[in-house]
Coordinates of C-alpha atoms in Angstrom, one line a residue:
M245 CA -14.4 1.4 -8.1
D246 CA -15.6 0.5 -4.6
A247 CA -12.2 -0.3 -3.1
Y248 CA -11.1 1.9 -0.2
F249 CA -7.3 1.6 -0.1
T250 CA -4.3 2.6 -2.2
F251 CA -2.2 -0.2 -3.8
K252 CA -0.2 -0.8 -6.9
G253 CA -0.7 -3.8 -9.1
P254 CA -0.5 -4.9 -12.8
K255 CA -2.0 -2.7 -15.5
G256 CA -5.7 -2.2 -14.8
F257 CA -5.3 -3.4 -11.1
S258 CA -3.9 -0.3 -9.4
I259 CA -6.0 2.0 -7.1
R260 CA -4.8 5.5 -6.4
Y261 CA -6.1 8.6 -4.7
F262 CA -5.2 12.2 -5.5
W263 CA -5.3 15.6 -3.9
K264 CA -6.1 18.3 -6.4
P265 CA -6.6 22.0 -5.4
I266 CA -9.2 23.9 -7.3
I267 CA -10.2 27.5 -6.9
E268 CA -13.7 28.4 -8.1
G269 CA -15.0 31.8 -9.1
P270 CA -18.1 33.6 -7.9
G271 CA -20.2 31.9 -10.6
G272 CA -19.0 28.4 -9.9
G273 CA -16.5 28.3 -12.7
V274 CA -12.9 27.1 -12.2
L275 CA -10.4 29.9 -12.0
V276 CA -7.2 28.0 -11.0
E277 CA -6.7 24.2 -11.1
G278 CA -3.6 22.7 -9.5
S279 CA -1.7 19.5 -10.2
E280 CA -2.8 16.1 -9.0
I281 CA -0.7 14.8 -6.0
V282 CA -0.7 11.0 -5.3
T283 CA -1.5 10.2 -1.7
L284 CA -1.6 7.0 0.3
F285 CA -4.9 6.0 1.9
V286 CA -5.1 3.0 4.3
P287 CA -8.2 2.0 6.3
T288 CA -7.8 2.0 10.1
T289 CA -8.7 -1.6 10.8
F290 CA -6.9 -4.2 12.9
A291 CA -6.3 -7.9 12.8
P292 CA -8.3 -10.2 15.1
P293 CA -6.6 -11.7 18.2
D294 CA -3.8 -14.2 17.6
K295 CA -5.0 -17.8 17.4
K296 CA -2.9 -20.7 16.3
W297 CA -4.3 -22.8 13.5
T298 CA -3.4 -25.8 11.4
F299 CA -3.7 -26.5 7.7
K300 CA -3.5 -30.1 6.4
D301 CA -3.4 -31.6 2.9
V302 CA -2.4 -34.8 1.1
L303 CA -0.2 -34.5 -2.0
F304 CA -0.4 -37.5 -4.3
E305 CA 2.2 -38.5 -6.9
E306 CA 1.3 -38.1 -10.5
K307 CA -1.1 -40.9 -11.8
K308 CA -0.9 -42.6 -8.4
T309 CA -3.5 -42.7 -5.6
I310 CA -1.5 -44.6 -3.0
S311 CA 2.0 -43.0 -2.8
S312 CA 1.6 -39.6 -1.1
I313 CA 3.0 -36.9 1.1
E314 CA 1.0 -35.8 4.1
V315 CA 1.6 -32.2 5.0
E316 CA 0.6 -30.4 8.2
A317 CA 1.3 -26.6 8.4
L318 CA 1.4 -25.0 11.8
L319 CA 0.9 -21.3 11.8
P320 CA 0.8 -18.8 14.8
R321 CA -2.3 -17.1 13.3
H322 CA -4.3 -16.7 10.1
V323 CA -4.2 -12.9 9.7
F324 CA -0.9 -10.9 9.3
S325 CA -0.1 -7.3 8.7
P326 CA 2.6 -5.4 6.8
G327 CA 6.1 -5.7 8.4
E328 CA 5.2 -8.7 10.5
E329 CA 7.1 -12.0 10.3
I330 CA 5.3 -15.2 9.2
N331 CA 7.0 -18.0 11.1
F332 CA 5.4 -21.4 10.4
S333 CA 6.5 -25.1 10.3
L334 CA 5.7 -27.9 7.9
L335 CA 5.4 -31.4 9.2
L336 CA 6.0 -33.8 6.2
N337 CA 5.0 -37.5 6.4
N338 CA 6.7 -39.1 3.3
Y339 CA 4.7 -42.0 2.0
S340 CA 5.9 -41.5 -1.6
T341 CA 8.4 -43.6 -3.6
G342 CA 11.1 -40.9 -3.4
R343 CA 13.0 -38.8 -0.8
I344 CA 12.2 -35.1 -0.2
T345 CA 15.3 -33.0 -0.8
R346 CA 14.1 -29.4 -0.9
V347 CA 11.1 -27.2 0.0
Q348 CA 10.5 -23.7 -1.2
S349 CA 7.9 -21.4 0.4
S350 CA 6.7 -18.0 -1.0
L351 CA 4.2 -15.4 -0.1
R352 CA 1.9 -14.7 -3.0
K353 CA -0.4 -11.8 -3.8
H354 CA -3.4 -12.5 -6.1
Y355 CA -5.6 -10.1 -8.1
E356 CA -8.8 -11.1 -9.8
G357 CA -11.0 -8.7 -11.8
P358 CA -13.2 -7.4 -13.2
L359 CA -15.7 -9.5 -11.2
D360 CA -18.5 -8.4 -13.5
K361 CA -19.9 -11.5 -15.3
R362 CA -20.2 -9.5 -18.5
S363 CA -16.4 -9.1 -18.7
I364 CA -13.6 -11.6 -18.9
C365 CA -12.1 -12.0 -15.4
E366 CA -8.3 -11.8 -15.4
K367 CA -6.1 -13.3 -12.7
H368 CA -2.6 -12.1 -11.8
E369 CA -0.2 -13.6 -9.2
R370 CA 2.9 -11.9 -7.8
C371 CA 5.6 -13.4 -5.5
L372 CA 6.3 -10.9 -2.7
V373 CA 9.0 -12.8 -0.8
S374 CA 10.3 -16.4 -0.8
T375 CA 12.8 -18.7 0.9
E376 CA 13.8 -22.4 0.6
K377 CA 15.2 -25.1 2.9
R378 CA 17.1 -28.3 1.9
C379 CA 16.3 -31.5 3.7
D380 CA 16.6 -35.3 3.4
I381 CA 13.3 -37.0 4.3
K382 CA 13.4 -40.6 3.0
E383 CA 10.6 -43.0 2.3
Q384 CA 8.4 -43.8 5.3
E385 CA 10.1 -41.0 7.3
T386 CA 8.8 -37.8 8.9
G387 CA 10.4 -34.4 8.9
N388 CA 9.7 -30.9 10.3
I389 CA 10.9 -27.8 8.5
E390 CA 10.7 -24.2 9.9
F391 CA 10.1 -21.2 7.6
F392 CA 10.5 -17.5 8.2
L393 CA 9.0 -14.9 5.8
T394 CA 8.7 -11.2 6.4
V395 CA 5.7 -9.4 4.9
P396 CA 6.7 -6.2 3.1
S397 CA 6.2 -3.1 5.2
K398 CA 4.9 -0.7 2.6
H399 CA 1.1 -0.6 2.7
H400 CA 0.7 0.2 -1.0
Q401 CA 2.6 -3.0 -1.8
V402 CA 0.6 -5.1 0.6
P403 CA -3.0 -3.9 0.6
P404 CA -5.5 -5.7 3.0
T405 CA -7.4 -8.8 1.8
F406 CA -10.4 -7.4 0.0
Q407 CA -13.3 -8.4 -2.3
G408 CA -15.6 -5.8 -3.8
R409 CA -17.9 -5.6 -6.8
H410 CA -15.0 -5.1 -9.3
L411 CA -11.8 -6.4 -7.7
K412 CA -10.6 -9.2 -5.4
V413 CA -7.2 -9.2 -3.6
Y414 CA -6.1 -12.2 -1.5
Y415 CA -2.9 -13.9 -0.3
T416 CA -1.5 -17.4 -0.1
L417 CA 1.6 -19.2 1.1
R418 CA 2.8 -21.5 -1.7
C419 CA 5.0 -24.4 -0.8
V420 CA 6.7 -26.4 -3.5
I421 CA 8.1 -29.8 -2.3
Q422 CA 10.8 -31.4 -4.4
A423 CA 11.1 -35.2 -4.3
E424 CA 13.8 -37.3 -6.0
T425 CA 12.8 -40.8 -7.3
G426 CA 14.9 -43.5 -8.9
K427 CA 18.4 -44.8 -8.1
L428 CA 20.4 -45.0 -11.3
F429 CA 18.5 -42.3 -13.2
T430 CA 17.1 -39.6 -10.8
K431 CA 13.8 -38.0 -11.6
M432 CA 12.5 -34.9 -10.0
Q433 CA 8.9 -34.5 -8.9
Y434 CA 7.3 -31.3 -7.6
H435 CA 4.3 -31.2 -5.3
E436 CA 2.5 -27.9 -4.6
L437 CA 0.8 -26.9 -1.4
T438 CA -1.3 -23.7 -1.2
I439 CA -2.1 -22.2 2.2
P440 CA -4.7 -19.4 2.3
I441 CA -3.9 -16.5 4.7
A442 CA -5.2 -12.9 5.1
I443 CA -3.6 -9.5 5.4
A444 CA -5.0 -6.7 7.6
P445 CA -3.7 -3.1 7.6
Y446 CA -2.5 -3.2 11.2
P447 CA -1.8 -5.9 13.8
H448 CA -4.2 -6.7 16.6
I449 CA -4.5 -4.2 19.4
P450 CA -6.7 -4.9 22.5
H451 CA -9.6 -2.5 22.9
D452 CA -8.4 -1.3 26.3
K453 CA -5.1 -0.2 24.8
V454 CA -6.5 1.8 21.8
S455 CA -5.7 5.5 22.4
V456 CA -8.2 8.2 21.9
D457 CA -6.1 9.7 19.1
M458 CA -6.8 6.6 16.9
I459 CA -10.6 7.4 16.9
F460 CA -11.1 9.8 14.1
P461 CA -14.2 12.1 14.1
S462 CA -16.4 12.6 11.0
H463 CA -15.1 15.1 8.4
E464 CA -18.3 17.2 9.2
E465 CA -17.2 17.5 12.9
S466 CA -13.5 17.8 12.6
N467 CA -11.8 21.3 12.3
L468 CA -8.4 19.9 11.5
L469 CA -6.8 21.1 8.2
P470 CA -5.1 18.7 5.8
F471 CA -1.3 18.7 5.8
F472 CA 1.3 16.9 3.8
F473 CA 4.2 14.8 5.3
D474 CA 7.3 13.0 4.0
P475 CA 6.2 10.9 1.0
N476 CA 8.7 8.3 1.9
E477 CA 6.8 7.5 5.1
D478 CA 3.6 5.4 5.4
H479 CA 2.2 7.4 8.3
P480 CA 2.1 11.1 9.4
P481 CA 4.2 12.2 12.4
N482 CA 2.5 12.1 15.8
D483 CA 3.8 15.2 17.5
K484 CA 3.0 18.8 16.4
E485 CA 6.6 19.9 16.0
N486 CA 7.3 17.2 13.4
R487 CA 4.0 17.9 11.7
N488 CA 5.0 21.6 11.3
K489 CA 8.3 20.5 9.8
S490 CA 6.5 18.1 7.4
C491 CA 4.3 21.0 6.2
K492 CA 7.4 22.8 5.0
L493 CA 8.3 20.0 2.5
S494 CA 9.0 21.3 -1.0
Y495 CA 6.4 20.8 -3.7
D496 CA 8.8 18.7 -5.7
S497 CA 9.2 16.4 -2.7
I498 CA 5.5 15.9 -2.5
L499 CA 5.2 15.2 -6.2
S500 CA 7.9 12.5 -5.9
L501 CA 5.3 10.2 -4.3
Q502 CA 4.4 8.2 -7.3
L503 CA 3.3 4.6 -7.0
D504 CA 5.3 2.4 -9.4
D505 CA 3.6 0.3 -12.0
C506 CA 4.0 -3.5 -11.5
E507 CA 4.4 -4.2 -15.2
N508 CA 8.2 -4.5 -14.5
G509 CA 7.6 -6.5 -11.3
Q510 CA 8.1 -10.2 -10.7
E511 CA 5.1 -11.9 -12.2
C512 CA 4.9 -15.6 -11.3
S513 CA 2.8 -18.3 -12.8
S514 CA 1.4 -21.1 -10.6
V515 CA 1.5 -23.5 -13.5
D516 CA 5.3 -23.7 -13.9
K517 CA 6.2 -25.4 -10.7
A518 CA 9.7 -26.4 -11.6
S519 CA 10.7 -22.8 -12.6
D520 CA 10.9 -21.9 -8.9
F521 CA 14.0 -23.9 -8.5
T522 CA 15.9 -22.5 -11.5

């Protein structure tokens, strides 16, 4: 596997790294072999500078090419990081035969793999967070809706956007627009808008503000010894005093860092549009 970060996913899509102590004898044979300890590994890369961008699309009614809903999504940037808030607005121009009554937005994580052409490529989609807004945008009217979604803060739940030889991980904002047609007998129609976004491990930091401590030397040059810290935290402590305290954690506490399988997570299908409103 050529991926370089830890994350959990459906069966066959999880990537984990382990520490395993091994003591070898004079002849090279293994004398003592310890237990495997799951550890979190996140690449130290940063998002590009913030730049506002717009995503536009036209959603047509079923079996019609004239009645439509023009959508314009305004986002503060294209790349986000764990723990950040995604605040964006949808400008809806309603040229359909019904009125728009509700819009749901969700942050989706997608897995694809294996990417080897000799194997069948499986696709999984997971909803990380969602919200919805009610509205009343009648025919030939325009409305603007604001959305706020917070990216989960745990790095193993939100790995960076990645594509390797075996696995592809990417993210989208999915907006489902509900429109009501008819006067006597109301019929619901659902229109789906998919906005591609990217996830970086850390937010943007200007080069002049990057501290020397964030530049790590090669393992061949560094004399620092590995140490273990609180498994409930994503990052090691910065000061030496807390590092010494972290080194005294019990072995059972370290072993408690187990990445959960996503088999019991919320798996969502992009085909069943109406199910998002149930």
